[in-house]
Short mmCIF file of C-alpha atoms in Angstrom, two decimals:
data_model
loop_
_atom_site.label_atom_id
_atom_site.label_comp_id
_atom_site.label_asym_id
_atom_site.label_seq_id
_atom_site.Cartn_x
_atom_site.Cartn_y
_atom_site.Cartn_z
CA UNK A 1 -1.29 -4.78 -3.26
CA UNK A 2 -0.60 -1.23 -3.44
CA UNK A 3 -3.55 0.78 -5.31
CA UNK A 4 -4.33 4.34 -6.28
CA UNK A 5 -7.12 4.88 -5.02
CA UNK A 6 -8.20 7.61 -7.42
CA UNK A 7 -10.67 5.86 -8.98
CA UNK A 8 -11.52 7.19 -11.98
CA UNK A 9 -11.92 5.35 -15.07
CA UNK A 10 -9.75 5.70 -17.81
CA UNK A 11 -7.65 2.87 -20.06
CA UNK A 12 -5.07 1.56 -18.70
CA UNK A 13 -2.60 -1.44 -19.44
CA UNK A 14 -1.95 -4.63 -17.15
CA UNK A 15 1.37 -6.26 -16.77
CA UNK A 16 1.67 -9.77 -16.17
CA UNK A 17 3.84 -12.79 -17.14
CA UNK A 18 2.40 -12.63 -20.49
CA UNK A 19 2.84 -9.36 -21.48
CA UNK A 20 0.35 -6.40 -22.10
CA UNK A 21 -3.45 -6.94 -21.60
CA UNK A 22 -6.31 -4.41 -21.84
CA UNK A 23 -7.36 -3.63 -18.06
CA UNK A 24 -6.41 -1.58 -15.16
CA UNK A 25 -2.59 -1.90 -13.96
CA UNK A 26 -2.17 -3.76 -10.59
CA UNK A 27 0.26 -1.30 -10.27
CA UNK A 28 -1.75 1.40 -10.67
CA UNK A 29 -4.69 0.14 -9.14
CA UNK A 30 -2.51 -1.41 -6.13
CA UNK A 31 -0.60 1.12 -5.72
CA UNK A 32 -1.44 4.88 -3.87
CA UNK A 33 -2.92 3.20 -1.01
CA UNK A 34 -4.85 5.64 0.79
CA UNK A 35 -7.54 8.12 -0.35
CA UNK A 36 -9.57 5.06 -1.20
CA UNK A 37 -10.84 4.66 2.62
CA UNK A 38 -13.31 7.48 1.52
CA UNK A 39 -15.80 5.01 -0.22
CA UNK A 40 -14.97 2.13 2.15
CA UNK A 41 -17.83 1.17 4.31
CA UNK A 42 -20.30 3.88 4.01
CA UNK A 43 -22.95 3.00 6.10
CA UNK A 44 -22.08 -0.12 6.95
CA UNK A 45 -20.65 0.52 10.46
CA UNK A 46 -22.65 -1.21 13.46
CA UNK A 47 -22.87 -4.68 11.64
CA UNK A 48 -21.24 -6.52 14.63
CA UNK A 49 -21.13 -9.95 12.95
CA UNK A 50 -21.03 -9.32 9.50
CA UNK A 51 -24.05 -11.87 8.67
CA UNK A 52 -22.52 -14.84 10.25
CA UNK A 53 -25.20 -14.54 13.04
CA UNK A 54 -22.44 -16.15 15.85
CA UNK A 55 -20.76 -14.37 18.77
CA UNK A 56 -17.37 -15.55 18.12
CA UNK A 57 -15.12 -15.71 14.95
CA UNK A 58 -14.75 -19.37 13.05
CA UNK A 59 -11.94 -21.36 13.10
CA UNK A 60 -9.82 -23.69 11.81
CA UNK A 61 -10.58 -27.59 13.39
CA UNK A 62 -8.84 -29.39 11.09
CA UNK A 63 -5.94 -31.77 10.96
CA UNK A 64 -3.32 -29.67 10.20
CA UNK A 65 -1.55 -32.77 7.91
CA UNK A 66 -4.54 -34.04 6.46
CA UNK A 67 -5.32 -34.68 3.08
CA UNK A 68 -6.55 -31.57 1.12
CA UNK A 69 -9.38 -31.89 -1.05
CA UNK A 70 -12.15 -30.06 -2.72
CA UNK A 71 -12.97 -26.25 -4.55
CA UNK A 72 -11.76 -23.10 -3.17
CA UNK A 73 -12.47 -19.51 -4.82
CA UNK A 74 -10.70 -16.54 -4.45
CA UNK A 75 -11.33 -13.01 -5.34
CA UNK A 76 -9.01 -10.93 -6.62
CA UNK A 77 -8.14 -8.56 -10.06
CA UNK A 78 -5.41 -7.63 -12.81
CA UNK A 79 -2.29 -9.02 -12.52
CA UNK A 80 -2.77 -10.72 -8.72
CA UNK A 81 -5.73 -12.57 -10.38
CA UNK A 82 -3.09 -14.13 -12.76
CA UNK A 83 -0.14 -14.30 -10.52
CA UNK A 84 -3.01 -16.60 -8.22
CA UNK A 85 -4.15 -18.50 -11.42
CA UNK A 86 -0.57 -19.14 -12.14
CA UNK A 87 0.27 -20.76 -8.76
CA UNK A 88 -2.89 -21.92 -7.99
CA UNK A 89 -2.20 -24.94 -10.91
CA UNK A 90 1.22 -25.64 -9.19
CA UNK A 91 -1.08 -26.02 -6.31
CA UNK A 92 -3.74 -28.17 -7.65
CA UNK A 93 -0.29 -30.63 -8.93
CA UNK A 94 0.93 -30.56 -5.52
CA UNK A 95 -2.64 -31.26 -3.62
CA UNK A 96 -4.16 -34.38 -6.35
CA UNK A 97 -8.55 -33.34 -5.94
CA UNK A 98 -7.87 -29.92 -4.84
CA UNK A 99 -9.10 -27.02 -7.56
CA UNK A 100 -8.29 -23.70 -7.43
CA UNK A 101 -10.86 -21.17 -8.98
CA UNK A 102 -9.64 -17.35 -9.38
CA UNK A 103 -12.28 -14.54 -10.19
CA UNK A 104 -11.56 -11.07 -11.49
CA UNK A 105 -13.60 -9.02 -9.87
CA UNK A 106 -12.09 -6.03 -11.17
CA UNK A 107 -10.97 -3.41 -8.77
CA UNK A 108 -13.53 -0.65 -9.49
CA UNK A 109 -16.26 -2.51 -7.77
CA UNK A 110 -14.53 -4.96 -5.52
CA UNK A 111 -15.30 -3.10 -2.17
CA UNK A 112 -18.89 -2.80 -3.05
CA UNK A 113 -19.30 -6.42 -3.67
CA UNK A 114 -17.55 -7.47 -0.26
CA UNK A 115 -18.91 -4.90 1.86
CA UNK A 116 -22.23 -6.41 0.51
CA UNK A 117 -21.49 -9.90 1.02
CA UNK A 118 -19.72 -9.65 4.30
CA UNK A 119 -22.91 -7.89 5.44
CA UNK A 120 -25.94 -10.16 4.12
CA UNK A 121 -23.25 -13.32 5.19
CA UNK A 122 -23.79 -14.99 1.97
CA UNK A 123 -22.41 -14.49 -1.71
CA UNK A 124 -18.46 -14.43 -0.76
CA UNK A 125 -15.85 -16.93 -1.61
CA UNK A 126 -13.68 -18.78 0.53
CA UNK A 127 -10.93 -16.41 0.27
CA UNK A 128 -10.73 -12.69 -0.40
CA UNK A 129 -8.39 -10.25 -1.82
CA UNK A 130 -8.45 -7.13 0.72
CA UNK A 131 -5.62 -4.08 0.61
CA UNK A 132 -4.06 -4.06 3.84
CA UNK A 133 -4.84 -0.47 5.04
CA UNK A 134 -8.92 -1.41 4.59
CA UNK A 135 -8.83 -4.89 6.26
CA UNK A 136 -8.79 -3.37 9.94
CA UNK A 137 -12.11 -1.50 8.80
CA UNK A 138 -13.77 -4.65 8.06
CA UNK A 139 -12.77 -6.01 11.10
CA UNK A 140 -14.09 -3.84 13.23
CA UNK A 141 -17.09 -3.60 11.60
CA UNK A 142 -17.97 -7.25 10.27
CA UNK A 143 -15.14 -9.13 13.64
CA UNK A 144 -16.97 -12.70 13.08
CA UNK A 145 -16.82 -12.47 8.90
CA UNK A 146 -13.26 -13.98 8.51
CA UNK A 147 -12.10 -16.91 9.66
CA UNK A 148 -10.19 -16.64 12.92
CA UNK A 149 -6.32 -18.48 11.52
CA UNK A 150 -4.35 -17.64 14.40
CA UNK A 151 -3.67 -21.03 15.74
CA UNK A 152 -2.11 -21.48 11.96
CA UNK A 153 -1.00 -18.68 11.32
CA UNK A 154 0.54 -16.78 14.90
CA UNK A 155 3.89 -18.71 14.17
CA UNK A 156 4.85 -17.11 11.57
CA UNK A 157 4.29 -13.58 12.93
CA UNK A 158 8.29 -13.00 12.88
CA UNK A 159 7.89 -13.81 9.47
CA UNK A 160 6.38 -10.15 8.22
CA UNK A 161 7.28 -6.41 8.99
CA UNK A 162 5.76 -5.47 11.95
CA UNK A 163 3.50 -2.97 9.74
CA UNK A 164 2.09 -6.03 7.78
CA UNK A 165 1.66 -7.92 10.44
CA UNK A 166 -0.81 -4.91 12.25
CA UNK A 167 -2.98 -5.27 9.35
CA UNK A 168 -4.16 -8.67 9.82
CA UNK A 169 -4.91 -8.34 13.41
CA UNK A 170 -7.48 -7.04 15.79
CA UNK A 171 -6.98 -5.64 19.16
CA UNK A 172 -7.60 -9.35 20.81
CA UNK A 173 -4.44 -10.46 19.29
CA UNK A 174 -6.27 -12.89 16.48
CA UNK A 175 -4.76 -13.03 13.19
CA UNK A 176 -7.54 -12.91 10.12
CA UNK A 177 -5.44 -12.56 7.26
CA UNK A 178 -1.60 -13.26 6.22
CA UNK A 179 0.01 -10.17 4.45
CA UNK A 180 0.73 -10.75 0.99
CA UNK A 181 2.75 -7.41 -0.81
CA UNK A 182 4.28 -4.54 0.71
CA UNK A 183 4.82 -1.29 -0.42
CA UNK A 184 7.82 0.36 1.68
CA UNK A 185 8.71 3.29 0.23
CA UNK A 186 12.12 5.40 -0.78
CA UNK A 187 12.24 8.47 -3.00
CA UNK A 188 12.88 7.78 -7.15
CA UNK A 189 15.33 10.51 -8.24
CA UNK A 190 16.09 12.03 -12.14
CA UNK A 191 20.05 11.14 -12.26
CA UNK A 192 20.23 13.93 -15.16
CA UNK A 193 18.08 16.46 -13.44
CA UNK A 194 20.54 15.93 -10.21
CA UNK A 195 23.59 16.24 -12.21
CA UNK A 196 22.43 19.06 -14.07
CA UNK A 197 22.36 20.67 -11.15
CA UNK A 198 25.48 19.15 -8.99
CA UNK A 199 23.29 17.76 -6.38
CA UNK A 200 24.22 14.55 -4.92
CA UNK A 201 21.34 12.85 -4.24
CA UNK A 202 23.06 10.94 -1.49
CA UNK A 203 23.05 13.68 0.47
CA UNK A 204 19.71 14.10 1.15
CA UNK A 205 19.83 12.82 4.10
CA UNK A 206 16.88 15.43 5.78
CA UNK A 207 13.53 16.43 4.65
CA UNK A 208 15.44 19.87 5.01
CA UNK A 209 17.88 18.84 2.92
CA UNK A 210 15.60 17.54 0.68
CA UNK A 211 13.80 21.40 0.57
CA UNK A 212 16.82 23.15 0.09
CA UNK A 213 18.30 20.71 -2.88
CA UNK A 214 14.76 21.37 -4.55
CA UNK A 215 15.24 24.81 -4.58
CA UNK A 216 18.57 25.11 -5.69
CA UNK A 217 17.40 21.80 -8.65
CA UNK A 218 14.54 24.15 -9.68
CA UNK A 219 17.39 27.45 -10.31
CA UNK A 220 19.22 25.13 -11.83
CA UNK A 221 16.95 23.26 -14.30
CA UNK A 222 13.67 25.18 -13.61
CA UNK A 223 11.87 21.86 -12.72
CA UNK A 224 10.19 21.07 -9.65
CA UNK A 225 10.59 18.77 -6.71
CA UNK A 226 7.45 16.62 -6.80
CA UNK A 227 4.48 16.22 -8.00
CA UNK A 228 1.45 15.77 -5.93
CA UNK A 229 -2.41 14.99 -6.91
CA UNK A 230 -4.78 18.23 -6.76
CA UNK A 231 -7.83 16.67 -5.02
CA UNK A 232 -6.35 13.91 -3.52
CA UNK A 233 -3.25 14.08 -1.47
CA UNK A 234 -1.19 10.79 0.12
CA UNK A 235 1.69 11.72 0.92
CA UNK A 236 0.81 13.34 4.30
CA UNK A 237 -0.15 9.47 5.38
CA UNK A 238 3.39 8.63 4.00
CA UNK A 239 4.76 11.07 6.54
CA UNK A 240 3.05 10.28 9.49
CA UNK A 241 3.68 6.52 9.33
CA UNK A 242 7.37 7.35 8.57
CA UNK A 243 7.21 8.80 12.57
CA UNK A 244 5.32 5.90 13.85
CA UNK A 245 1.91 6.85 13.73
CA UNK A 246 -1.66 7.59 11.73
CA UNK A 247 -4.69 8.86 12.53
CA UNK A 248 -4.77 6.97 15.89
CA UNK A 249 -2.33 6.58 18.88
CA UNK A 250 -4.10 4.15 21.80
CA UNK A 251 -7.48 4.18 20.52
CA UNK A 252 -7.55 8.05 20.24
CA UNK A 253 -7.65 10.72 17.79
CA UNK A 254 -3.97 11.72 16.49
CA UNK A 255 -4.19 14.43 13.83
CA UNK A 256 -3.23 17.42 15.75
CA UNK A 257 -0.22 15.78 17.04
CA UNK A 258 3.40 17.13 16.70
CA UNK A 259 4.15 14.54 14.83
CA UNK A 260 1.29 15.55 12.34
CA UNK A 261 2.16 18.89 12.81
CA UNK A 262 5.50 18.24 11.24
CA UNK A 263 4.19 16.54 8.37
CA UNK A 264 1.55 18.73 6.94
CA UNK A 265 3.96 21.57 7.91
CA UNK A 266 6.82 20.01 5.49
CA UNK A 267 4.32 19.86 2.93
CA UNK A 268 3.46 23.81 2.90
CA UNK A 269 7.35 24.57 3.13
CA UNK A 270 7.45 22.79 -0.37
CA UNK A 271 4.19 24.43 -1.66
CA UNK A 272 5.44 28.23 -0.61
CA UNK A 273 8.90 27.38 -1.99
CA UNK A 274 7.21 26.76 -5.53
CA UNK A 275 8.59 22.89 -5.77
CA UNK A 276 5.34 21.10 -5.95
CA UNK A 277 3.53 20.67 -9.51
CA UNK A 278 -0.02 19.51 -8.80
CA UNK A 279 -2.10 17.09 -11.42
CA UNK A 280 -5.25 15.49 -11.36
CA UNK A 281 -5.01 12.03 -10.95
CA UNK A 282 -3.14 8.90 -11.27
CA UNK A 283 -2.61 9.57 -15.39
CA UNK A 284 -1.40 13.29 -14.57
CA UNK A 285 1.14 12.10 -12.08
CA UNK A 286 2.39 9.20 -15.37
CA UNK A 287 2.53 12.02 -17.75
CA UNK A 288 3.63 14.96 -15.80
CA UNK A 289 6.58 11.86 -14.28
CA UNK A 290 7.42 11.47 -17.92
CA UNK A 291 7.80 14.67 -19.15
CA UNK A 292 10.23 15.75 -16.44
CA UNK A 293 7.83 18.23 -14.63
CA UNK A 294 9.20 17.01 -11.19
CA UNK A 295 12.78 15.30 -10.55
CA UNK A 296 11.59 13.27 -7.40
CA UNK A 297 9.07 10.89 -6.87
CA UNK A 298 8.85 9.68 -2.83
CA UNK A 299 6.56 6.60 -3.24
CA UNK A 300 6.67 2.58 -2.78
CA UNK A 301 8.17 0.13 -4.53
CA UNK A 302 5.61 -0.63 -6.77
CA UNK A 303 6.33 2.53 -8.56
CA UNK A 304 8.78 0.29 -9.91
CA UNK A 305 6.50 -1.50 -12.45
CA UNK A 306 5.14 1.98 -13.93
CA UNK A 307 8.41 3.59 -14.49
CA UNK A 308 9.79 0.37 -16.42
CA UNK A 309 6.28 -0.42 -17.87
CA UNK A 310 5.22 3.11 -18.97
CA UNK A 311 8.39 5.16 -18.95
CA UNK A 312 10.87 2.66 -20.79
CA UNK A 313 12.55 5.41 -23.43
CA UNK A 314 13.92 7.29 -19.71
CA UNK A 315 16.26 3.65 -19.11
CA UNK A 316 18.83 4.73 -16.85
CA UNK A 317 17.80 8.04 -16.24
CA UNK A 318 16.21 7.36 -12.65
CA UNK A 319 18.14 5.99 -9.43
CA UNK A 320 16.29 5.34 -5.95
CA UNK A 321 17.97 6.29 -2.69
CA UNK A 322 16.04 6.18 1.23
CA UNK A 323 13.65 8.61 2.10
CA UNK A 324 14.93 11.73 3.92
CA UNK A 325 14.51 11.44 7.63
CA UNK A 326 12.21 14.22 9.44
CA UNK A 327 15.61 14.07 12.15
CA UNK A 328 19.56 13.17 11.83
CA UNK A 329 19.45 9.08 11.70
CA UNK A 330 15.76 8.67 11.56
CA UNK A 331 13.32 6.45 9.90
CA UNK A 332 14.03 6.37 6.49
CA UNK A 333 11.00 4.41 5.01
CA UNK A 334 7.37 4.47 5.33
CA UNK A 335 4.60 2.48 3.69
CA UNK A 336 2.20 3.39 0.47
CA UNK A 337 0.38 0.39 -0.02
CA UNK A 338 0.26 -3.63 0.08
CA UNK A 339 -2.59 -6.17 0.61
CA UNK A 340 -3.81 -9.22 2.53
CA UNK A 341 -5.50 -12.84 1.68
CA UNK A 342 -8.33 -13.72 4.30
CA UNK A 343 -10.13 -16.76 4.50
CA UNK A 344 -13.86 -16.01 5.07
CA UNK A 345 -16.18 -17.41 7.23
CA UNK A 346 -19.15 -18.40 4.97
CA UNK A 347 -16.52 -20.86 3.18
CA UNK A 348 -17.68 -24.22 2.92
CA UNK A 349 -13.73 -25.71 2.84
CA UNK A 350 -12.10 -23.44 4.71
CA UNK A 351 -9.06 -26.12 5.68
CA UNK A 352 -8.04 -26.23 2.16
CA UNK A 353 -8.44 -22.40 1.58
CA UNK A 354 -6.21 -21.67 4.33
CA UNK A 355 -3.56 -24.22 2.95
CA UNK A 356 -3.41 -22.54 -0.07
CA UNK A 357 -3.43 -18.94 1.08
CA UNK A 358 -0.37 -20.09 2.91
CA UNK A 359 0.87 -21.98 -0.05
CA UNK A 360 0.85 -18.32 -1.83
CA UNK A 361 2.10 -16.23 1.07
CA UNK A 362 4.53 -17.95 3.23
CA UNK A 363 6.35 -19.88 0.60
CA UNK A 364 9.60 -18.38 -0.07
CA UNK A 365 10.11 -19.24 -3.18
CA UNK A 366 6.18 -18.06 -4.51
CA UNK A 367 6.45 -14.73 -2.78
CA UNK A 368 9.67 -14.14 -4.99
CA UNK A 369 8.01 -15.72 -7.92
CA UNK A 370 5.29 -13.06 -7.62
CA UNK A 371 8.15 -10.50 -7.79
CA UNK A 372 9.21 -11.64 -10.69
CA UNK A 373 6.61 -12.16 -12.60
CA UNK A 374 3.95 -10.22 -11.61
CA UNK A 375 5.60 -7.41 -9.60
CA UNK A 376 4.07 -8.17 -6.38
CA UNK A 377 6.51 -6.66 -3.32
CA UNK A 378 6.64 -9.61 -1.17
CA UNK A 379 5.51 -8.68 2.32
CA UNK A 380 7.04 -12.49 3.38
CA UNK A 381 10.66 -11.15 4.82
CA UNK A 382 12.33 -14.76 3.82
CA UNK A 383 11.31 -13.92 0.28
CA UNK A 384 13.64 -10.58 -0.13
CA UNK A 385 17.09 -12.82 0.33
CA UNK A 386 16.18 -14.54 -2.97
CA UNK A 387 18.84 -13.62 -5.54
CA UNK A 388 16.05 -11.87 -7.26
CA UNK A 389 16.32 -8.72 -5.12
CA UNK A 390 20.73 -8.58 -5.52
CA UNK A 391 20.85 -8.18 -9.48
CA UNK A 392 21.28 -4.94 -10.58
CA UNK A 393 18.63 -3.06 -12.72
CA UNK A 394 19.57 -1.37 -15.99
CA UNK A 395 16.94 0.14 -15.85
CA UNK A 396 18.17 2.14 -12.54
CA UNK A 397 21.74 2.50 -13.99
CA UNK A 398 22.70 -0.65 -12.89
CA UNK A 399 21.51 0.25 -9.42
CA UNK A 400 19.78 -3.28 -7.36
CA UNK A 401 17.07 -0.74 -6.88
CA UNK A 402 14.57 -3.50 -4.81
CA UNK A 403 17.81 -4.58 -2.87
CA UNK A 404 17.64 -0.80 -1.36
CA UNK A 405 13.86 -1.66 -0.81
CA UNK A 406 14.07 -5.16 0.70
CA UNK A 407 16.56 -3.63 3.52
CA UNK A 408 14.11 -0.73 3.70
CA UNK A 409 10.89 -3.31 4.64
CA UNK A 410 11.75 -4.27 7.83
CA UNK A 411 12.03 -0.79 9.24
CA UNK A 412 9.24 0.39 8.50
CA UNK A 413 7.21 1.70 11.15
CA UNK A 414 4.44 0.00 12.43
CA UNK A 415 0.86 2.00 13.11
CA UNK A 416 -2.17 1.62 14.66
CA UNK A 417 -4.87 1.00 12.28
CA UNK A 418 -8.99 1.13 13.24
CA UNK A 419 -12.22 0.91 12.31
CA UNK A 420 -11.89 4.49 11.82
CA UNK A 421 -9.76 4.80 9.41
CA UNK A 422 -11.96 5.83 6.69
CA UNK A 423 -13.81 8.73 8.50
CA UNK A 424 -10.68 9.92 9.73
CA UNK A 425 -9.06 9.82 6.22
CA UNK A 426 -12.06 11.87 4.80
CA UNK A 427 -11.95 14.57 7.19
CA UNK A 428 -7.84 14.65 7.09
CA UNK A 429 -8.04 15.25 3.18
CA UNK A 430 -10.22 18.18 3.16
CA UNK A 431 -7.71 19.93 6.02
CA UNK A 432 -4.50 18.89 4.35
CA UNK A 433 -6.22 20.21 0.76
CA UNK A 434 -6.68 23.92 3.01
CA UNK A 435 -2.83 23.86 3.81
CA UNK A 436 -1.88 23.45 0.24
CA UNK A 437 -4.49 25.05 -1.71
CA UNK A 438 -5.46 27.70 0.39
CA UNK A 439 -2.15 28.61 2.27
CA UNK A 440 -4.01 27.79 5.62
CA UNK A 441 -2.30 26.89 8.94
CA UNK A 442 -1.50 23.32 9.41
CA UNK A 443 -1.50 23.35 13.26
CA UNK A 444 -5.45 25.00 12.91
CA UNK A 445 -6.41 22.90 10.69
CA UNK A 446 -5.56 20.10 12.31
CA UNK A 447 -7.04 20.82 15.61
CA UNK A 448 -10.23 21.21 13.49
CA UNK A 449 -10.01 17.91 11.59
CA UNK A 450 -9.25 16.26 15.32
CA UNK A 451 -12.80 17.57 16.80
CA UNK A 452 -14.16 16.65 13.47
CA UNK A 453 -12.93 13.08 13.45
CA UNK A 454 -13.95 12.81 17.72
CA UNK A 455 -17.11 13.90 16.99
CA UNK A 456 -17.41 11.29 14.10
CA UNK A 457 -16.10 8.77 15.66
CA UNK A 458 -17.09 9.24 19.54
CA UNK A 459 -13.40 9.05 20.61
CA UNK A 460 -11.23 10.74 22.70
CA UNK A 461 -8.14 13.14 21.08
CA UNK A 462 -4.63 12.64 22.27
CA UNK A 463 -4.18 15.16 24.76
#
């Protein structure tokens, strides 16, 4: 479940199988990923057990064949909440006395309202709706909250990217979650804007090929390469998982690595060469994507649903290819996004919640259902050989854009991901918003965002 995690509130439209319906987009809402660690947790750090008043996390002690019966809730919003409600009555036909009962709780409050009910232990449903980049933060600060599934769910471990599969799990090796979308990411291109100016986009096979193409794009057509949010960057996160890390490497702070170095560095080259067009917000990056302002867009898959939901009249005017590489033959994919289904532990059926959360997510055929109708990435690798993901988009020029994206998913690196996360995140904004805004030096900045985040934190930096 990707999600920009702007948060502001404005109108927006939802896509599902039925059409148009007034409410945030999924795809919006699921889909930047990052800056929304900012508001995750405040405060909350220290509750140990998350209200369930035990030392260790529940588990499953059921019969894994026996009959299923009985109520399970989930939470969830927009167009998940109706891809769930959709397969939760194939469900209910499958399992005879089993009922499936799906609340929107709308994204704009959703973190408030489990951050609450993980720590009073009371007032959750059985299962919850949690984006996969936030998870590991409620884990380390709520460990006994979620039911402990790994002597379900370890088996099928092979069955996600290795960067899904991190989200879900805690340092002790227990799985708490099964991944549900993904959101691997490859850069959008303007076909017209490219030709315009002779650039094959197929050779952009460097993040310094990438800089010089812009430059010679913007002579050319006077447009720019990207387009990037004023207050609230995430594309620097983009680029450090795309070399195999985040803001932690063995437990310790990471943001005045090399590797970060490179990153933030990349992102100044682009801002001094005049290719970047800054707007506020999710609605400024739509618009400004619409009117042409930019002629590349490196993001997830899920951008997907806004360019063919939002940006119809520009049919065949966009192609997709991999994400330069910061090195000859490197990693060409990263990850914006995606979200997880955990089964708590105040549920009072928890053998039938964890049926169906495995009924949704490791069913080949539902993950590419969810595709289909709803949008959803699957994050379940079996899913992507569905015929689904082979036909070729008109939309793309014919291109099988989300074939180039399901044989991006399972290279995408995998990162360490802590409790942390959100204090690092906060700090790491303000330094990356001096680079761009202010012209300051990424390696200083860093350095001061690392003794900010150690002293935040009480870690260690890498040395």
């Amino acid at each position: 479940m990707s999600a920009p995690t702007r948060h502001e509130k404005h109108p927006q439209l939802s896509y599902g199988q039925g059409g148009l319906a007034s409410g945030p987009s999924r795809r919006r809402i699921l889909s930047a990923g990052l800056a929304g660690g900012a508001l995750l947790l405040t405060g909350a750090t220290g509750c140990a057990t998350g209200g369930t008043g035990g030392t260790s996390a529940k588990q499953l002690t059921g019969s894994p064949g026996a009959t299923l019966s009985g109520k399970v809730t989930i939470w969830s919003w927009d167009v998940a909440a109706k891809a769930v409600q959709r397969l939760g009555k194939v469900f209910e036909q499958a399992h005879p006395g089993t009922t499936v009962e799906v609340v929107d709780i709308g994204y704009d409050n959703a973190y408030d309202k489990i951050t609450v009910g993980l720590g009073a232990g009371s007032g959750l449903p059985d299962i919850l709706t949690v984006e996969g980049h936030k998870l590991p933060t409620y884990i380390g600060n709520f460990p006994n909250a979620l039911v402990d599934l790994t002597s379900r769910a370890a088996s099928l471990k092979s069955q996600y990217p290795q960067a899904s599969w991190r989200t879900v799990t805690d340092a002790k090796g227990r799985v708490l979650g099964l991944p549900w979308d993904s959101g691997p990411c490859a850069l959008f291109y303007r076909r017209d804007l490219f030709q315009q100016a002779g650039i094959d986009p197929a050779g952009l096979a460097t993040w310094d090929d990438y800089v010089t193409a812009g430059t010679a794009l913007k002579a050319a057509t006077g447009r720019k390469l990207l387009i990037l949010d004023a207050k609230q960057d995430s594309m620097f996160a983009m680029l450090l998982q795309q070399q195999g890390q985040r803001w932690f490497v063995d437990g310790k702070v990471a943001v005045a690595t090399p590797t970060a170095e490179r990153a933030l560095t990349l992102l100044k080259r682009l801002v001094d060469h005049d290719l970047v067009d800054f707007e506020n917000g999710w609605d400024g990056l739509v618009s400004a994507t619409h009117d042409g302002k930019a002629a590349t867009t490196p993001t997830a898959a899920w951008w997907d649903g806004t360019l063919t939901a939002e940006m119809a009249d520009l049919s065949g005017k966009f192609g997709v290819v991999p994400l330069p590489a910061f090195t000859p033959g490197g990693t060409r994919t990263s990850n914006t996004g995606g979200s997880t289904l955990c089964v708590t532990a105040q549920s009072g059926n928890p053998e039938t919640a964890w049926a169906f959360l495995s009924f949704l997510l490791a069913d080949k055929a539902n993950q590419a259902s969810m595709m289909e109708h709803e949008g959803l990435f699957p994050a379940y690798l079996p899913a992507l050989d569905d015929p689904y993901f082979q036909q070729p988009a008109p939309y793309y020029g014919g291109q099988p854009a989300m074939q180039l994206f399901a044989g991006l998913t399972r290279a995408i690196p995998a990162v360490e991901l802590t409790a942390d996360d959100s204090k690092a995140a906060d700090i790491v904004t303000i330094a990356v918003n001096e680079v761009l805004h202010n012209g300051a030096d990424p390696g200083t900045v860093l350095r001061s965002a690392a003794r900010q985040i150690a002293t935040a934190t009480g870690r260690q930096t890498v040395a």
